[in-house]
Amino acid sequence: MTDTRVLHTRPLQATAFAPFGQVIEAVGPPDRLINAGRCGRHHDLARLDIADRAGISVFRSESVTLPYRFDLVERHPLGSQAFLPMTEHPFLVIVAPDLGDRPGDPLAFLTAPGQGVNIGRNVWHGVLTPLADPGLFAVADRCADGPNLQEHVYPAPWTVLPG
Amino acid sequence: MTDTRVLHTRPLQATAFAPFGQVIEAVGPPDRLINAGRCGRHHDLARLDIADRAGISVFRSESVTLPYRFDLVERHPLGSQAFLPMTEHPFLVIVAPDLGDRPGDPLAFLTAPGQGVNIGRNVWHGVLTPLADPGLFAVADRCADGPNLQEHVYPAPWTVLPG
């Protein structure tokens, strides 16, 4: 007998991800053509919901492999957080619904090249989990000072397996 | 005799680029270690200087090749514009000093993998010029309505050659 619970990755897709934030990607026809038609602008894809001051940082993270085991999720009461991969490598996006001050069962989304995410303000999510090195991301989030982190440790770990 | 003027690419480097904006990259030790030491945060790298509402869009652009010929630059009086590559391919960043309502001679910077740029508000710059397909960028800029573009056509074209 084991206390480990299992979840399988699912492809990152805007509708399924909508309760948690927005998928940032160029899908379908662009909203505008610019630069004499050479460039398509897919406009205003993320809901930046930041209490005070937004900024852009770069995160460089060690990668993880599947099966990936975790028991920690976190959330940020003062702002959304956009993760914009600077490579074409996939990464895992782990999120969980809120059950009223604690998270429910998590979901694990697997990105495709060209997909970023904006995780909504106060949405439970796992730490950054690239699946290849270098795990390099531009991050648009709150850059003001002061605490902005709530953590939750599940009573038993979860294991993420390929979908 | 030709009216074409030539400029050579130079590697994108923070000091040389400082008059025009910020280089967004993970260099040196991170400002903070997060996620139990697995991830370095290079914090607050861009000066987001946007008059009203910032947002995140995705640009998908045709690539260009060297020698690259252009005569148009533009600027945005109401906001800075961050270009965050979603691939590891290099791109050209063409900028020019302001001579008082018109640009001076342009410069052409060549990025390395993992480098983005934030082009300052009202800084003259060329259109997006990826050097490989897909030219895919997350862009943090002004997403409010209303005009925000000033263009300048040089009296003779410039040709960008490898540095």
GROMACS .gro file of N, CA, C and O in nm, chain A residues 24-27 32 34-35 37-46 48 53-64 68 74 81-82 84-89 113-116 118 127-130 134 136 138-143 145, chain B residues 24-27 32 34-35 37-46 48 53-64 68 74 81-82 84-89 113-116 118 127-130 134 136 138-143 145:
model
  464
   24ILE      N    1  -0.079   3.156  -2.343
   24ILE     CA    2  -0.023   3.265  -2.423
   24ILE      C    3   0.042   3.201  -2.545
   24ILE      O    4   0.151   3.144  -2.536
   25GLU      N    5  -0.025   3.209  -2.659
   25GLU     CA    6   0.025   3.143  -2.779
   25GLU      C    7  -0.037   3.206  -2.902
   25GLU      O    8  -0.142   3.272  -2.894
   26ALA      N    9   0.026   3.184  -3.015
   26ALA     CA   10  -0.026   3.231  -3.144
   26ALA      C   11  -0.107   3.119  -3.206
   26ALA      O   12  -0.052   3.027  -3.264
   27VAL      N   13  -0.239   3.126  -3.190
   27VAL     CA   14  -0.326   3.026  -3.254
   27VAL      C   15  -0.425   3.098  -3.345
   27VAL      O   16  -0.471   3.208  -3.313
   32ARG      N   17  -0.404   4.129  -3.576
   32ARG     CA   18  -0.360   4.236  -3.665
   32ARG      C   19  -0.239   4.188  -3.742
   32ARG      O   20  -0.156   4.116  -3.689
   34ILE      N   21   0.101   4.342  -3.900
   34ILE     CA   22   0.183   4.462  -3.891
   34ILE      C   23   0.308   4.443  -3.976
   34ILE      O   24   0.327   4.336  -4.037
   35ASN      N   25   0.389   4.546  -3.983
   35ASN     CA   26   0.517   4.539  -4.056
   35ASN      C   27   0.494   4.496  -4.202
   35ASN      O   28   0.556   4.401  -4.250
   37GLY      N   29   0.259   4.342  -4.336
   37GLY     CA   30   0.205   4.207  -4.350
   37GLY      C   31   0.300   4.096  -4.313
   37GLY      O   32   0.263   3.979  -4.315
   38ARG      N   33   0.423   4.131  -4.274
   38ARG     CA   34   0.523   4.028  -4.244
   38ARG      C   35   0.506   3.966  -4.106
   38ARG      O   36   0.563   3.862  -4.075
   39CYS      N   37   0.430   4.034  -4.020
   39CYS     CA   38   0.421   3.991  -3.880
   39CYS      C   39   0.276   3.992  -3.833
   39CYS      O   40   0.203   4.088  -3.860
   40GLY      N   41   0.237   3.885  -3.766
   40GLY     CA   42   0.103   3.879  -3.708
   40GLY      C   43   0.108   3.909  -3.560
   40GLY      O   44   0.193   3.854  -3.488
   41ARG      N   45   0.016   3.994  -3.515
   41ARG     CA   46   0.007   4.024  -3.373
   41ARG      C   47  -0.114   3.953  -3.313
   41ARG      O   48  -0.229   3.981  -3.353
   42HIS      N   49  -0.091   3.862  -3.222
   42HIS     CA   50  -0.196   3.796  -3.146
   42HIS      C   51  -0.207   3.875  -3.016
   42HIS      O   52  -0.122   3.864  -2.928
   43HIS      N   53  -0.311   3.952  -3.007
   43HIS     CA   54  -0.315   4.069  -2.918
   43HIS      C   55  -0.371   4.041  -2.779
   43HIS      O   56  -0.475   3.976  -2.767
   44ASP      N   57  -0.299   4.088  -2.678
   44ASP     CA   58  -0.354   4.107  -2.543
   44ASP      C   59  -0.407   3.975  -2.487
   44ASP      O   60  -0.525   3.962  -2.452
   45LEU      N   61  -0.317   3.877  -2.474
   45LEU     CA   62  -0.359   3.740  -2.445
   45LEU      C   63  -0.366   3.706  -2.296
   45LEU      O   64  -0.421   3.604  -2.259
   46ALA      N   65  -0.306   3.790  -2.213
   46ALA     CA   66  -0.298   3.756  -2.071
   46ALA      C   67  -0.370   3.861  -1.987
   46ALA      O   68  -0.369   3.979  -2.020
   48LEU      N   69  -0.316   4.051  -1.694
   48LEU     CA   70  -0.218   4.091  -1.593
   48LEU      C   71  -0.295   4.151  -1.477
   48LEU      O   72  -0.357   4.256  -1.490
   53ARG      N   73   0.309   4.677  -0.859
   53ARG     CA   74   0.402   4.701  -0.969
   53ARG      C   75   0.443   4.572  -1.039
   53ARG      O   76   0.496   4.481  -0.977
   54ALA      N   77   0.419   4.566  -1.169
   54ALA     CA   78   0.461   4.452  -1.250
   54ALA      C   79   0.602   4.474  -1.303
   54ALA      O   80   0.645   4.588  -1.323
   55GLY      N   81   0.672   4.365  -1.327
   55GLY     CA   82   0.804   4.374  -1.388
   55GLY      C   83   0.833   4.246  -1.463
   55GLY      O   84   0.753   4.151  -1.461
   56ILE      N   85   0.946   4.244  -1.531
   56ILE     CA   86   0.987   4.125  -1.604
   56ILE      C   87   1.118   4.074  -1.545
   56ILE      O   88   1.214   4.150  -1.531
   57SER      N   89   1.119   3.948  -1.509
   57SER     CA   90   1.237   3.882  -1.456
   57SER      C   91   1.269   3.763  -1.546
   57SER      O   92   1.192   3.728  -1.635
   58VAL      N   93   1.385   3.702  -1.524
   58VAL     CA   94   1.417   3.577  -1.593
   58VAL      C   95   1.443   3.470  -1.487
   58VAL      O   96   1.516   3.494  -1.391
   59PHE      N   97   1.378   3.357  -1.505
   59PHE     CA   98   1.399   3.242  -1.417
   59PHE      C   99   1.480   3.138  -1.494
   59PHE      O  100   1.449   3.106  -1.608
   60ARG      N  101   1.583   3.086  -1.427
   60ARG     CA  102   1.659   2.975  -1.485
   60ARG      C  103   1.646   2.860  -1.385
   60ARG      O  104   1.694   2.869  -1.272
   61SER      N  105   1.583   2.752  -1.429
   61SER     CA  106   1.549   2.645  -1.338
   61SER      C  107   1.605   2.511  -1.384
   61SER      O  108   1.607   2.481  -1.504
   62GLU      N  109   1.648   2.432  -1.289
   62GLU     CA  110   1.678   2.293  -1.319
   62GLU      C  111   1.554   2.224  -1.373
   62GLU      O  112   1.442   2.256  -1.333
   63SER      N  113   1.575   2.128  -1.462
   63SER     CA  114   1.462   2.056  -1.518
   63SER      C  115   1.422   1.940  -1.427
   63SER      O  116   1.496   1.901  -1.336
   64VAL      N  117   1.303   1.888  -1.452
   64VAL     CA  118   1.255   1.769  -1.383
   64VAL      C  119   1.227   1.661  -1.487
   64VAL      O  120   1.224   1.689  -1.607
   68TYR      N  121   0.731   1.259  -1.202
   68TYR     CA  122   0.771   1.371  -1.117
   68TYR      C  123   0.684   1.370  -0.991
   68TYR      O  124   0.562   1.365  -0.998
   74GLU      N  125   0.171   2.644  -0.434
   74GLU     CA  126   0.176   2.777  -0.375
   74GLU      C  127   0.082   2.869  -0.453
   74GLU      O  128   0.032   2.834  -0.560
   81GLN      N  129   0.098   3.570  -1.265
   81GLN     CA  130   0.237   3.538  -1.297
   81GLN      C  131   0.240   3.472  -1.435
   81GLN      O  132   0.185   3.363  -1.453
   82ALA      N  133   0.303   3.542  -1.529
   82ALA     CA  134   0.313   3.488  -1.666
   82ALA      C  135   0.449   3.424  -1.685
   82ALA      O  136   0.553   3.485  -1.657
   84LEU      N  137   0.688   3.274  -1.967
   84LEU     CA  138   0.708   3.281  -2.111
   84LEU      C  139   0.838   3.209  -2.144
   84LEU      O  140   0.947   3.262  -2.119
   85PRO      N  141   0.829   3.087  -2.196
   85PRO     CA  142   0.951   3.010  -2.220
   85PRO      C  143   1.039   3.078  -2.325
   85PRO      O  144   0.990   3.126  -2.427
   86MET      N  145   1.170   3.079  -2.300
   86MET     CA  146   1.266   3.136  -2.395
   86MET      C  147   1.333   3.027  -2.478
   86MET      O  148   1.435   3.049  -2.541
   87THR      N  149   1.274   2.910  -2.473
   87THR     CA  150   1.319   2.796  -2.555
   87THR      C  151   1.192   2.730  -2.611
   87THR      O  152   1.080   2.766  -2.573
   88GLU      N  153   1.212   2.630  -2.697
   88GLU     CA  154   1.098   2.556  -2.750
   88GLU      C  155   1.073   2.425  -2.674
   88GLU      O  156   0.994   2.342  -2.717
   89HIS      N  157   1.141   2.410  -2.560
   89HIS     CA  158   1.121   2.287  -2.482
   89HIS      C  159   0.988   2.291  -2.407
   89HIS      O  160   0.945   2.396  -2.361
  113PRO      N  161   0.573   2.360  -2.793
  113PRO     CA  162   0.657   2.474  -2.827
  113PRO      C  163   0.571   2.596  -2.862
  113PRO      O  164   0.466   2.583  -2.927
  114GLY      N  165   0.614   2.712  -2.815
  114GLY     CA  166   0.539   2.835  -2.845
  114GLY      C  167   0.425   2.863  -2.749
  114GLY      O  168   0.351   2.958  -2.772
  115GLN      N  169   0.411   2.785  -2.646
  115GLN     CA  170   0.305   2.810  -2.547
  115GLN      C  171   0.363   2.862  -2.417
  115GLN      O  172   0.452   2.799  -2.358
  116GLY      N  173   0.312   2.973  -2.371
  116GLY     CA  174   0.337   3.021  -2.236
  116GLY      C  175   0.207   3.020  -2.159
  116GLY      O  176   0.100   2.991  -2.214
  118ASN      N  177  -0.023   3.232  -1.833
  118ASN     CA  178  -0.040   3.332  -1.729
  118ASN      C  179  -0.124   3.269  -1.620
  118ASN      O  180  -0.241   3.236  -1.642
  127VAL      N  181   0.564   2.460  -0.841
  127VAL     CA  182   0.682   2.539  -0.875
  127VAL      C  183   0.716   2.514  -1.023
  127VAL      O  184   0.662   2.423  -1.086
  128LEU      N  185   0.805   2.597  -1.074
  128LEU     CA  186   0.840   2.589  -1.216
  128LEU      C  187   0.904   2.453  -1.247
  128LEU      O  188   0.999   2.412  -1.181
  129THR      N  189   0.850   2.385  -1.350
  129THR     CA  190   0.895   2.249  -1.380
  129THR      C  191   0.922   2.232  -1.529
  129THR      O  192   0.844   2.170  -1.602
  130PRO      N  193   1.037   2.287  -1.575
  130PRO     CA  194   1.077   2.259  -1.713
  130PRO      C  195   1.113   2.113  -1.728
  130PRO      O  196   1.152   2.047  -1.630
  134PRO      N  197   1.829   2.419  -2.105
  134PRO     CA  198   1.808   2.511  -1.994
  134PRO      C  199   1.660   2.542  -1.973
  134PRO      O  200   1.587   2.563  -2.070
  136LEU      N  201   1.458   2.807  -1.909
  136LEU     CA  202   1.477   2.952  -1.911
  136LEU      C  203   1.345   3.019  -1.948
  136LEU      O  204   1.288   2.991  -2.054
  138ALA      N  205   1.112   3.398  -1.932
  138ALA     CA  206   1.082   3.536  -1.893
  138ALA      C  207   0.953   3.530  -1.813
  138ALA      O  208   0.858   3.459  -1.849
  139VAL      N  209   0.950   3.603  -1.703
  139VAL     CA  210   0.837   3.598  -1.610
  139VAL      C  211   0.786   3.740  -1.588
  139VAL      O  212   0.862   3.829  -1.550
  140ALA      N  213   0.658   3.760  -1.614
  140ALA     CA  214   0.596   3.890  -1.587
  140ALA      C  215   0.510   3.874  -1.464
  140ALA      O  216   0.406   3.807  -1.467
  141ASP      N  217   0.555   3.931  -1.353
  141ASP     CA  218   0.479   3.918  -1.229
  141ASP      C  219   0.503   4.039  -1.140
  141ASP      O  220   0.563   4.139  -1.181
  142ARG      N  221   0.457   4.030  -1.019
  142ARG     CA  222   0.471   4.140  -0.924
  142ARG      C  223   0.618   4.157  -0.886
  142ARG      O  224   0.685   4.060  -0.848
  143CYS      N  225   0.666   4.280  -0.896
  143CYS     CA  226   0.804   4.308  -0.857
  143CYS      C  227   0.813   4.407  -0.741
  143CYS      O  228   0.921   4.455  -0.710
  145ASP      N  229   0.799   4.506  -0.335
  145ASP     CA  230   0.845   4.437  -0.214
  145ASP      C  231   0.727   4.388  -0.131
  145ASP      O  232   0.613   4.427  -0.151
  187ILE      N  233   1.718   4.172  -2.141
  187ILE     CA  234   1.648   4.084  -2.047
  187ILE      C  235   1.710   3.947  -2.057
  187ILE      O  236   1.686   3.873  -2.154
  188GLU      N  237   1.796   3.912  -1.961
  188GLU     CA  238   1.867   3.785  -1.968
  188GLU      C  239   1.915   3.746  -1.828
  188GLU      O  240   1.923   3.830  -1.738
  189ALA      N  241   1.946   3.619  -1.815
  189ALA     CA  242   2.001   3.567  -1.689
  189ALA      C  243   2.153   3.570  -1.698
  189ALA      O  244   2.213   3.482  -1.759
  190VAL      N  245   2.215   3.673  -1.643
  190VAL     CA  246   2.361   3.679  -1.640
  190VAL      C  247   2.408   3.690  -1.496
  190VAL      O  248   2.342   3.752  -1.413
  195ARG      N  249   1.788   3.595  -0.645
  195ARG     CA  250   1.730   3.510  -0.541
  195ARG      C  251   1.731   3.366  -0.591
  195ARG      O  252   1.711   3.341  -0.709
  197ILE      N  253   1.507   3.031  -0.553
  197ILE     CA  254   1.374   2.990  -0.509
  197ILE      C  255   1.358   2.841  -0.535
  197ILE      O  256   1.449   2.776  -0.588
  198ASN      N  257   1.242   2.789  -0.497
  198ASN     CA  258   1.210   2.647  -0.521
  198ASN      C  259   1.319   2.556  -0.465
  198ASN      O  260   1.375   2.472  -0.535
  200GLY      N  261   1.619   2.610  -0.397
  200GLY     CA  262   1.750   2.625  -0.461
  200GLY      C  263   1.757   2.577  -0.603
  200GLY      O  264   1.860   2.591  -0.670
  201ARG      N  265   1.647   2.522  -0.656
  201ARG     CA  266   1.647   2.465  -0.791
  201ARG      C  267   1.636   2.572  -0.900
  201ARG      O  268   1.662   2.546  -1.017
  202CYS      N  269   1.594   2.692  -0.863
  202CYS     CA  270   1.563   2.794  -0.964
  202CYS      C  271   1.622   2.929  -0.920
  202CYS      O  272   1.610   2.969  -0.805
  203GLY      N  273   1.688   2.996  -1.014
  203GLY     CA  274   1.741   3.129  -0.987
  203GLY      C  275   1.650   3.235  -1.048
  203GLY      O  276   1.606   3.221  -1.162
  204ARG      N  277   1.621   3.337  -0.967
  204ARG     CA  278   1.540   3.448  -1.017
  204ARG      C  279   1.629   3.568  -1.043
  204ARG      O  280   1.691   3.621  -0.949
  205HIS      N  281   1.637   3.608  -1.167
  205HIS     CA  282   1.707   3.731  -1.206
  205HIS      C  283   1.598   3.837  -1.214
  205HIS      O  284   1.518   3.839  -1.307
  206HIS      N  285   1.598   3.923  -1.116
  206HIS     CA  286   1.478   3.998  -1.076
  206HIS      C  287   1.465   4.134  -1.144
  206HIS      O  288   1.562   4.210  -1.150
  207ASP      N  289   1.346   4.162  -1.196
  207ASP     CA  290   1.303   4.299  -1.229
  207ASP      C  291   1.398   4.364  -1.329
  207ASP      O  292   1.456   4.470  -1.301
  208LEU      N  293   1.409   4.303  -1.446
  208LEU     CA  294   1.514   4.340  -1.541
  208LEU      C  295   1.474   4.449  -1.639
  208LEU      O  296   1.560   4.505  -1.708
  209ALA      N  297   1.346   4.476  -1.651
  209ALA     CA  298   1.300   4.569  -1.754
  209ALA      C  299   1.228   4.687  -1.691
  209ALA      O  300   1.160   4.672  -1.590
  211LEU      N  301   0.932   4.874  -1.732
  211LEU     CA  302   0.804   4.882  -1.802
  211LEU      C  303   0.751   5.023  -1.785
  211LEU      O  304   0.719   5.066  -1.676
  216ARG      N  305  -0.234   5.092  -2.011
  216ARG     CA  306  -0.253   4.951  -1.978
  216ARG      C  307  -0.153   4.862  -2.052
  216ARG      O  308  -0.148   4.863  -2.175
  217ALA      N  309  -0.076   4.785  -1.977
  217ALA     CA  310   0.018   4.689  -2.036
  217ALA      C  311  -0.052   4.555  -2.057
  217ALA      O  312  -0.146   4.521  -1.985
  218GLY      N  313  -0.004   4.480  -2.154
  218GLY     CA  314  -0.055   4.346  -2.177
  218GLY      C  315   0.052   4.261  -2.242
  218GLY      O  316   0.161   4.311  -2.274
  219ILE      N  317   0.020   4.134  -2.258
  219ILE     CA  318   0.114   4.043  -2.324
  219ILE      C  319   0.049   3.990  -2.451
  219ILE      O  320  -0.064   3.940  -2.449
  220SER      N  321   0.120   4.005  -2.561
  220SER     CA  322   0.075   3.955  -2.690
  220SER      C  323   0.181   3.859  -2.744
  220SER      O  324   0.289   3.846  -2.687
  221VAL      N  325   0.148   3.789  -2.851
  221VAL     CA  326   0.248   3.707  -2.920
  221VAL      C  327   0.260   3.755  -3.063
  221VAL      O  328   0.159   3.776  -3.131
  222PHE      N  329   0.383   3.778  -3.106
  222PHE     CA  330   0.411   3.817  -3.244
  222PHE      C  331   0.472   3.697  -3.316
  222PHE      O  332   0.564   3.634  -3.264
  223ARG      N  333   0.421   3.669  -3.433
  223ARG     CA  334   0.482   3.566  -3.518
  223ARG      C  335   0.523   3.635  -3.648
  223ARG      O  336   0.437   3.684  -3.723
  224SER      N  337   0.653   3.639  -3.672
  224SER     CA  338   0.704   3.720  -3.782
  224SER      C  339   0.786   3.637  -3.879
  224SER      O  340   0.861   3.547  -3.839
  225GLU      N  341   0.774   3.670  -4.006
  225GLU     CA  342   0.867   3.615  -4.104
  225GLU      C  343   1.009   3.656  -4.067
  225GLU      O  344   1.032   3.764  -4.014
  226SER      N  345   1.105   3.570  -4.098
  226SER     CA  346   1.244   3.602  -4.069
  226SER      C  347   1.304   3.685  -4.182
  226SER      O  348   1.249   3.696  -4.292
  227VAL      N  349   1.417   3.745  -4.152
  227VAL     CA  350   1.495   3.819  -4.252
  227VAL      C  351   1.633   3.754  -4.261
  227VAL      O  352   1.670   3.672  -4.178
  231TYR      N  353   2.057   4.267  -4.472
  231TYR     CA  354   1.918   4.310  -4.455
  231TYR      C  355   1.910   4.460  -4.481
  231TYR      O  356   1.986   4.538  -4.426
  237GLU      N  357   1.058   5.322  -3.627
  237GLU     CA  358   0.936   5.372  -3.565
  237GLU      C  359   0.960   5.389  -3.416
  237GLU      O  360   1.060   5.344  -3.361
  244GLN      N  361   0.840   4.856  -2.492
  244GLN     CA  362   0.798   4.735  -2.563
  244GLN      C  363   0.904   4.627  -2.539
  244GLN      O  364   1.019   4.643  -2.582
  245ALA      N  365   0.866   4.522  -2.468
  245ALA     CA  366   0.959   4.412  -2.440
  245ALA      C  367   0.937   4.298  -2.538
  245ALA      O  368   0.824   4.252  -2.556
  247LEU      N  369   1.036   3.919  -2.606
  247LEU     CA  370   1.086   3.802  -2.534
  247LEU      C  371   1.079   3.683  -2.628
  247LEU      O  372   0.971   3.630  -2.654
  248PRO      N  373   1.192   3.641  -2.683
  248PRO     CA  374   1.188   3.533  -2.782
  248PRO      C  375   1.140   3.403  -2.719
  248PRO      O  376   1.180   3.368  -2.608
  249MET      N  377   1.055   3.330  -2.791
  249MET     CA  378   1.005   3.201  -2.743
  249MET      C  379   1.081   3.086  -2.809
  249MET      O  380   1.036   2.971  -2.806
  250THR      N  381   1.194   3.118  -2.868
  250THR     CA  382   1.285   3.020  -2.927
  250THR      C  383   1.427   3.062  -2.888
  250THR      O  384   1.447   3.169  -2.831
  251GLU      N  385   1.523   2.978  -2.923
  251GLU     CA  386   1.663   3.014  -2.895
  251GLU      C  387   1.731   3.075  -3.017
  251GLU      O  388   1.853   3.090  -3.019
  252HIS      N  389   1.654   3.108  -3.120
  252HIS     CA  390   1.714   3.167  -3.240
  252HIS      C  391   1.751   3.313  -3.216
  252HIS      O  392   1.679   3.385  -3.146
  276PRO      N  393   2.112   3.330  -2.772
  276PRO     CA  394   2.001   3.257  -2.711
  276PRO      C  395   1.980   3.302  -2.566
  276PRO      O  396   2.076   3.327  -2.494
  277GLY      N  397   1.855   3.316  -2.527
  277GLY     CA  398   1.826   3.356  -2.390
  277GLY      C  399   1.827   3.506  -2.366
  277GLY      O  400   1.813   3.549  -2.253
  278GLN      N  401   1.841   3.584  -2.471
  278GLN     CA  402   1.837   3.730  -2.457
  278GLN      C  403   1.709   3.786  -2.516
  278GLN      O  404   1.676   3.762  -2.631
  279GLY      N  405   1.639   3.866  -2.436
  279GLY     CA  406   1.530   3.949  -2.485
  279GLY      C  407   1.568   4.094  -2.466
  279GLY      O  408   1.673   4.125  -2.409
  281ASN      N  409   1.400   4.503  -2.379
  281ASN     CA  410   1.292   4.598  -2.355
  281ASN      C  411   1.333   4.729  -2.419
  281ASN      O  412   1.432   4.791  -2.377
  290VAL      N  413   1.154   4.743  -3.725
  290VAL     CA  414   1.049   4.643  -3.704
  290VAL      C  415   1.114   4.512  -3.661
  290VAL      O  416   1.236   4.496  -3.668
  291LEU      N  417   1.031   4.420  -3.614
  291LEU     CA  418   1.081   4.293  -3.561
  291LEU      C  419   1.155   4.215  -3.671
  291LEU      O  420   1.100   4.192  -3.779
  292THR      N  421   1.278   4.174  -3.641
  292THR     CA  422   1.361   4.110  -3.743
  292THR      C  423   1.427   3.982  -3.689
  292THR      O  424   1.547   3.979  -3.659
  293PRO      N  425   1.346   3.875  -3.678
  293PRO     CA  426   1.405   3.746  -3.644
  293PRO      C  427   1.493   3.698  -3.758
  293PRO      O  428   1.472   3.735  -3.874
  297PRO      N  429   1.057   2.957  -3.666
  297PRO     CA  430   0.953   3.058  -3.649
  297PRO      C  431   1.005   3.178  -3.570
  297PRO      O  432   1.075   3.160  -3.470
  299LEU      N  433   0.904   3.387  -3.323
  299LEU     CA  434   0.794   3.385  -3.227
  299LEU      C  435   0.838   3.456  -3.099
  299LEU      O  436   0.938   3.417  -3.037
  301ALA      N  437   0.697   3.660  -2.730
  301ALA     CA  438   0.602   3.720  -2.637
  301ALA      C  439   0.640   3.868  -2.624
  301ALA      O  440   0.759   3.901  -2.614
  302VAL      N  441   0.541   3.954  -2.630
  302VAL     CA  442   0.565   4.098  -2.630
  302VAL      C  443   0.485   4.161  -2.517
  302VAL      O  444   0.363   4.142  -2.508
  303ALA      N  445   0.554   4.233  -2.429
  303ALA     CA  446   0.486   4.306  -2.321
  303ALA      C  447   0.488   4.453  -2.359
  303ALA      O  448   0.594   4.516  -2.358
  304ASP      N  449   0.374   4.505  -2.397
  304ASP     CA  450   0.368   4.645  -2.437
  304ASP      C  451   0.230   4.702  -2.409
  304ASP      O  452   0.146   4.638  -2.344
  305ARG      N  453   0.207   4.821  -2.458
  305ARG     CA  454   0.080   4.888  -2.436
  305ARG      C  455  -0.031   4.814  -2.511
  305ARG      O  456  -0.018   4.787  -2.631
  306CYS      N  457  -0.139   4.785  -2.440
  306CYS     CA  458  -0.252   4.718  -2.504
  306CYS      C  459  -0.378   4.803  -2.499
  306CYS      O  460  -0.486   4.754  -2.530
  308ASP      N  461  -0.626   5.114  -2.634
  308ASP     CA  462  -0.659   5.163  -2.768
  308ASP      C  463  -0.598   5.300  -2.793
  308ASP      O  464  -0.554   5.368  -2.701
   0.00000   0.00000   0.00000
